[in-house]
XYZ file of N, CA and C in Angstrom:
465
model
N 1.041 -1.311 0.315
C -0.133 -0.001 -0.033
C 1.062 1.254 0.148
N 0.907 2.098 -0.578
C 1.132 3.466 -1.001
C 0.594 4.368 -0.198
N 1.652 4.892 0.883
C 0.661 5.310 1.722
C 0.286 6.960 1.513
N 1.190 7.903 0.359
C 0.865 8.930 -0.069
C 0.046 8.818 -1.183
N -0.050 8.060 -2.172
C -1.463 7.352 -2.750
C -2.594 7.400 -2.183
N -3.011 7.432 -1.087
C -4.124 6.684 -0.304
C -4.265 8.256 0.187
N -2.986 8.954 0.401
C -3.788 10.600 0.919
C -3.714 11.096 -0.563
N -3.337 11.633 -1.092
C -3.594 11.955 -2.419
C -5.265 11.580 -2.526
N -5.602 10.473 -2.462
C -6.804 9.700 -3.660
C -8.100 10.492 -2.136
N -7.141 10.191 -1.141
C -8.589 11.377 0.085
C -8.740 12.722 0.142
N -7.492 12.983 0.277
C -7.896 14.860 -0.556
C -9.119 14.999 -1.510
N -8.324 14.026 -2.607
C -8.852 14.114 -3.936
C -10.594 14.034 -4.096
N -10.666 13.011 -3.162
C -11.928 12.572 -2.707
C -12.709 13.580 -2.238
N -12.371 13.679 -0.863
C -13.095 14.833 -0.374
C -12.984 16.249 -0.579
N -12.082 16.437 -2.038
C -11.996 17.637 -2.289
C -13.827 18.210 -3.053
N -13.474 16.594 -3.897
C -14.916 17.135 -4.912
C -16.348 16.716 -4.288
N -16.170 16.250 -3.554
C -17.299 16.134 -2.045
C -17.613 16.724 -2.060
N -17.081 18.004 -0.968
C -17.147 19.214 -0.547
C -17.252 20.302 -1.594
N -16.651 20.313 -3.020
C -16.942 21.142 -3.222
C -18.323 20.731 -4.649
N -18.723 19.932 -4.384
C -19.852 18.916 -5.341
C -21.103 19.448 -5.042
N -21.394 19.570 -3.901
C -22.199 19.637 -3.130
C -22.868 21.431 -3.398
N -22.195 22.163 -3.093
C -22.300 23.866 -3.282
C -22.422 24.031 -4.448
N -23.717 25.244 -4.313
C -23.629 26.376 -5.409
C -23.359 27.478 -5.211
N -22.118 28.128 -5.420
C -21.976 29.752 -5.148
C -21.877 30.307 -6.473
N -22.883 31.322 -5.865
C -23.850 32.503 -7.043
C -22.677 33.796 -7.176
N -22.230 34.136 -5.734
C -21.760 35.611 -6.112
C -20.123 34.548 -6.190
N -19.800 35.691 -7.596
C -18.474 35.691 -8.540
C -17.327 35.199 -7.349
N -17.392 36.558 -6.835
C -16.005 37.055 -5.295
C -15.749 35.605 -4.200
N -17.247 35.203 -3.854
C -17.095 34.208 -3.069
C -16.881 32.827 -3.924
N -16.950 32.629 -4.938
C -17.310 31.518 -5.789
C -15.598 31.724 -6.059
N -15.074 32.777 -6.577
C -13.336 33.103 -6.973
C -12.585 32.554 -5.541
N -12.649 33.047 -4.474
C -12.064 32.968 -2.911
C -12.755 31.312 -2.413
N -13.352 30.251 -2.840
C -13.393 29.474 -2.262
C -12.636 28.263 -3.469
N -12.487 28.796 -4.820
C -11.917 27.591 -5.846
C -10.463 27.995 -4.992
N -10.118 29.525 -4.861
C -8.538 29.408 -4.165
C -8.725 28.606 -3.135
N -9.199 28.935 -2.499
C -9.021 28.157 -1.222
C -9.181 25.981 -1.288
N -9.766 26.504 -2.100
C -9.386 24.285 -2.556
C -8.530 24.390 -2.876
N -7.760 25.516 -4.050
C -6.672 24.736 -4.817
C -5.468 25.228 -3.893
N -5.405 25.921 -2.961
C -4.363 25.764 -1.890
C -4.507 25.253 -0.948
N -4.839 24.166 -0.722
C -5.090 22.819 0.164
C -5.627 23.748 1.116
N -6.769 24.479 1.769
C -6.578 25.042 3.137
C -7.514 24.730 3.707
N -8.448 23.448 3.155
C -9.258 22.575 3.897
C -8.826 21.754 4.839
N -7.171 21.395 4.071
C -7.245 20.435 5.064
C -4.721 20.162 5.571
N -4.635 19.903 6.401
C -3.353 20.448 6.531
C -2.038 19.517 6.211
N -0.935 19.466 5.960
C -0.173 18.760 5.431
C 0.108 17.751 5.932
N 0.740 16.384 5.839
C 0.221 15.384 6.208
C 1.943 15.418 7.612
N 1.054 14.597 8.792
C 2.336 15.237 9.630
C 3.103 14.099 10.184
N 4.537 13.713 9.705
C 5.154 12.577 10.463
C 6.284 12.845 10.798
N 6.180 12.289 12.189
C 7.330 12.483 12.931
C 8.060 11.016 13.147
N 9.603 11.379 12.765
C 9.709 10.297 13.421
C 10.760 10.136 14.884
N 10.901 11.261 15.844
C 11.507 11.258 17.068
C 10.290 11.742 17.530
N 9.310 11.244 18.413
C 8.289 11.819 18.813
C 8.584 11.817 20.244
N 8.359 13.647 21.299
C 9.055 13.437 22.568
C 7.633 13.229 23.315
N 7.859 12.483 24.457
C 7.058 11.841 25.538
C 7.520 12.775 26.791
N 6.006 12.827 27.977
C 6.619 13.103 28.850
C 7.471 13.059 29.776
N 8.154 13.259 30.366
C 8.581 12.165 31.362
C 7.806 11.965 32.519
N 8.674 10.916 33.365
C 7.565 9.908 34.376
C 8.899 9.569 35.055
N 10.035 10.385 35.268
C 11.372 10.515 36.369
C 11.906 9.091 36.034
N 12.808 9.032 36.554
C 13.735 7.473 36.483
C 13.235 6.621 37.374
N 14.029 5.467 37.332
C 13.765 4.371 37.992
C 14.614 4.827 39.747
N 15.285 5.877 39.717
C 15.598 6.205 41.155
C 14.361 6.635 42.176
N 13.752 7.355 41.096
C 12.860 8.422 41.817
C 11.750 7.551 42.436
N 11.270 6.663 41.357
C 10.136 5.822 41.672
C 9.625 5.098 42.386
N 11.278 3.959 42.577
C 11.326 3.242 43.675
C 12.068 4.092 45.136
N 12.835 5.577 44.503
C 12.902 5.743 46.328
C 12.028 6.874 46.841
N 11.672 7.975 45.677
C 10.717 9.051 46.372
C 8.813 8.925 46.828
N 8.497 7.992 45.352
C 7.413 7.620 45.079
C 6.977 6.080 46.058
N 8.200 4.818 45.932
C 8.081 3.668 46.820
C 7.151 2.698 45.319
N 7.328 3.218 44.232
C 6.377 2.421 43.445
C 7.126 1.540 42.496
N 8.476 1.576 42.885
C 8.930 -0.013 42.328
C 9.908 -0.418 43.737
N 10.288 -2.068 43.892
C 11.523 -2.277 44.352
C 12.641 -1.447 44.344
N 13.292 -1.577 45.629
C 14.573 -1.240 45.360
C 15.488 -1.605 44.518
N 15.617 -2.679 44.881
C 16.808 -3.588 43.941
C 16.218 -2.612 42.131
N 15.116 -2.508 42.093
C 15.321 -2.346 40.518
C 16.370 -1.109 40.204
N 16.511 -0.567 40.627
C 17.681 0.894 40.397
C 18.288 -0.570 39.980
N 19.491 -0.791 40.695
C 20.818 -1.409 40.557
C 20.167 -2.317 39.166
N 18.921 -2.937 38.312
C 18.629 -4.050 37.662
C 18.489 -2.959 36.304
N 17.761 -1.865 36.061
C 17.476 -1.346 35.024
C 17.618 0.318 34.924
N 19.322 -0.069 34.355
C 20.635 1.038 34.424
C 20.710 0.666 32.976
N 21.564 2.333 32.075
C 21.897 1.933 31.087
C 22.867 2.732 30.840
N 23.557 2.309 30.040
C 25.022 3.300 29.416
C 25.879 2.448 30.318
N 27.131 2.123 30.195
C 28.534 1.816 30.407
C 29.520 2.708 31.544
N 30.367 2.244 32.089
C 31.584 3.193 32.429
C 33.111 2.545 31.956
N 33.846 2.202 31.988
C 34.743 1.836 31.296
C 35.100 0.431 31.645
N 34.726 0.177 32.832
C 34.610 -1.323 33.471
C 33.116 -1.872 32.774
N 32.443 -1.772 32.241
C 31.540 -2.300 31.836
C 30.576 -2.072 32.671
N 30.393 -1.227 33.848
C 29.489 -1.360 35.004
C 28.334 -0.228 34.445
N 26.552 -0.604 34.427
C 25.834 0.214 34.162
C 26.342 1.822 34.936
N 25.944 2.874 34.307
C 25.982 3.818 35.262
C 24.427 4.885 35.376
N 23.969 4.518 34.689
C 22.730 5.670 34.748
C 21.349 4.794 34.988
N 20.319 5.570 35.245
C 19.208 4.834 36.120
C 18.575 4.850 34.736
N 17.527 4.713 34.091
C 16.832 4.235 33.618
C 15.048 5.421 33.220
N 15.881 6.327 32.695
C 14.358 8.003 32.593
C 13.065 7.100 31.302
N 11.750 6.841 32.610
C 10.972 6.573 32.037
C 10.130 7.952 31.345
N 9.080 7.445 30.127
C 8.035 8.089 29.635
C 7.053 8.181 30.678
N 6.020 9.365 30.664
C 4.867 9.753 31.220
C 4.168 8.222 31.733
N 3.824 7.718 30.136
C 2.835 6.593 29.660
C 3.585 5.193 30.596
N 5.104 5.507 30.900
C 4.929 3.553 31.298
C 5.144 4.469 33.007
N 5.148 5.217 33.400
C 4.827 5.593 35.002
C 3.620 5.493 35.126
N 2.749 5.745 34.099
C 1.464 5.124 34.165
C 0.978 4.004 34.352
N 1.538 2.736 33.850
C 1.372 1.587 33.396
C 2.081 0.940 34.523
N 2.905 1.850 35.417
C 3.461 1.189 36.711
C 3.169 1.095 37.835
N 2.372 2.598 37.863
C 1.226 2.729 38.930
C -0.095 1.838 38.629
N -0.016 1.952 37.622
C -1.628 0.777 37.356
C -1.227 -0.690 38.039
N 0.117 -0.944 37.279
C 0.430 -2.399 38.113
C 0.881 -2.197 39.572
N 1.027 -1.276 40.669
C 1.039 -1.136 41.729
C -0.082 -1.159 42.349
N -1.309 -0.416 42.043
C -2.057 -0.776 42.459
C -3.449 -1.829 41.591
N -2.829 -2.420 41.448
C -3.279 -4.279 40.793
C -4.324 -3.631 40.457
N -4.405 -2.925 39.488
C -5.677 -2.656 38.287
C -5.177 -3.343 37.324
N -6.028 -4.098 36.605
C -5.830 -3.976 35.181
C -5.322 -2.884 34.475
N -4.765 -2.771 33.684
C -4.565 -2.106 32.496
C -3.928 -2.460 31.037
N -4.554 -1.767 30.460
C -3.747 -2.170 28.989
C -2.936 -0.444 28.353
N -1.548 -0.890 27.329
C -1.087 0.310 27.214
C -1.050 0.536 25.938
N -1.510 1.625 25.534
C -1.291 1.623 23.784
C -0.447 2.711 23.515
N -0.286 2.744 23.089
C 1.300 4.253 22.424
C 1.918 3.507 21.085
N 2.769 4.424 20.523
C 3.461 3.896 19.347
C 4.477 2.927 19.261
N 4.678 2.171 18.254
C 5.831 1.299 17.909
C 7.225 2.110 18.581
N 8.067 2.081 19.388
C 9.308 2.349 20.168
C 9.507 3.335 20.896
N 8.110 2.865 21.574
C 7.828 4.088 22.703
C 8.121 3.418 24.281
N 8.753 2.326 24.049
C 8.552 1.988 25.575
C 7.405 0.836 25.865
N 6.594 0.148 25.321
C 5.350 -0.495 25.986
C 5.932 -1.449 27.035
N 7.209 -2.231 26.043
C 7.809 -3.670 26.957
C 7.918 -3.153 28.268
N 8.644 -2.030 28.474
C 9.223 -1.439 30.062
C 7.893 -1.190 30.904
N 6.545 -0.935 30.287
C 5.756 -0.529 30.622
C 4.487 -1.969 31.527
N 5.279 -2.949 31.321
C 5.078 -4.148 31.716
C 6.084 -4.982 32.631
N 6.687 -5.246 31.893
C 8.230 -5.572 32.471
C 8.935 -5.237 33.645
N 8.356 -4.193 33.609
C 9.579 -3.444 35.034
C 8.505 -3.852 36.594
N 6.846 -3.413 35.781
C 6.030 -3.941 37.642
C 6.462 -4.988 37.226
N 6.487 -6.409 36.778
C 6.726 -7.763 36.874
C 7.792 -7.903 37.206
N 8.759 -7.788 37.184
C 10.001 -7.849 38.525
C 10.238 -6.767 39.657
N 9.377 -5.990 39.489
C 9.539 -5.347 40.772
C 8.388 -5.944 42.062
N 7.439 -6.759 41.408
C 6.358 -7.454 41.685
C 7.030 -8.433 42.229
N 8.008 -9.337 41.865
C 8.171 -10.827 41.467
C 9.508 -10.384 43.142
N 10.147 -8.874 42.811
C 11.073 -8.344 43.926
C 10.341 -8.595 45.423
N 9.167 -7.550 45.157
C 8.706 -7.084 47.026
C 7.898 -8.909 47.173
N 7.650 -9.541 46.566
C 6.877 -11.290 46.744
C 8.171 -12.199 47.178
N 9.150 -11.345 46.819
C 10.425 -12.904 47.590
C 10.224 -13.522 49.368
N 10.989 -13.754 49.732
C 10.733 -14.092 50.938
C 12.163 -14.648 51.685
N 12.934 -14.690 52.532
C 13.952 -15.346 52.573
C 13.655 -16.802 52.735
N 14.783 -17.439 52.254
C 14.628 -19.098 52.405
C 13.791 -19.667 51.533
N 12.598 -18.939 50.217
C 11.702 -19.567 49.543
C 12.714 -19.852 48.269
N 12.450 -21.390 48.044
C 13.042 -21.943 46.826
C 13.093 -21.367 46.197
N 13.564 -21.713 44.775
C 13.600 -21.135 42.946
C 12.254 -21.817 42.718
N 11.972 -20.529 42.052
C 11.021 -21.369 40.947
C 10.209 -19.983 40.312
N 9.308 -20.633 39.158
C 8.979 -19.875 38.121
C 7.507 -18.744 39.019
N 8.152 -17.499 38.806
C 6.829 -16.876 39.050
C 6.589 -15.537 38.592
N 7.065 -15.645 37.150
C 6.229 -15.111 35.891
C 6.925 -15.797 34.280
N 5.470 -15.902 33.621
C 5.872 -16.388 32.381
C 5.724 -14.897 31.695
N 6.376 -14.449 30.193
C 6.631 -13.577 29.574
C 6.277 -14.236 28.094
N 5.508 -13.963 27.055
C 5.083 -14.206 26.007
C 5.909 -13.017 25.075
N 6.812 -13.397 24.913
C 6.854 -12.010 23.809
C 8.027 -12.502 22.588
N 8.218 -11.787 21.706
C 7.163 -10.191 21.252
C 5.816 -10.427 21.610
N 4.756 -9.366 22.225
C 3.354 -9.712 21.836
C 2.847 -9.320 20.689
N 3.205 -8.783 19.787
C 2.991 -8.247 18.700
C 3.032 -9.622 17.304
N 3.862 -10.238 17.616
C 4.596 -11.886 16.290
C 3.573 -12.401 16.355
């Protein structure tokens, strides 16, 4: 499917629809409307974004220490970047929609996280799962399966 051809066809069809149902008797108004249609004033140019900006949801350290939403061990697990020795150095910074998902999971509510490709949906469910497993672990518990993650969800 050629999305740009679909866009051109949609505009052409919409233009025919909106201009074919009205007869304008005043030549000055008719001229203005014709020019406006020719200039494309009825529809904006398509918007394409390859690097969307998401509202900040705070760091993993903030969610664990300041808000108590995550088990403290999540601060060690969810880090990014490496120093010269290979140790991870920076806490992950969440988007607002990821934090909202973490809050919903912490409250034990069901939730659906819908957002664009590459926006971090996976962290919106993996982080709360890891945090819950860590929170429910008791000293002396034998190793056992705590969660099964079927991934990727869209395959």
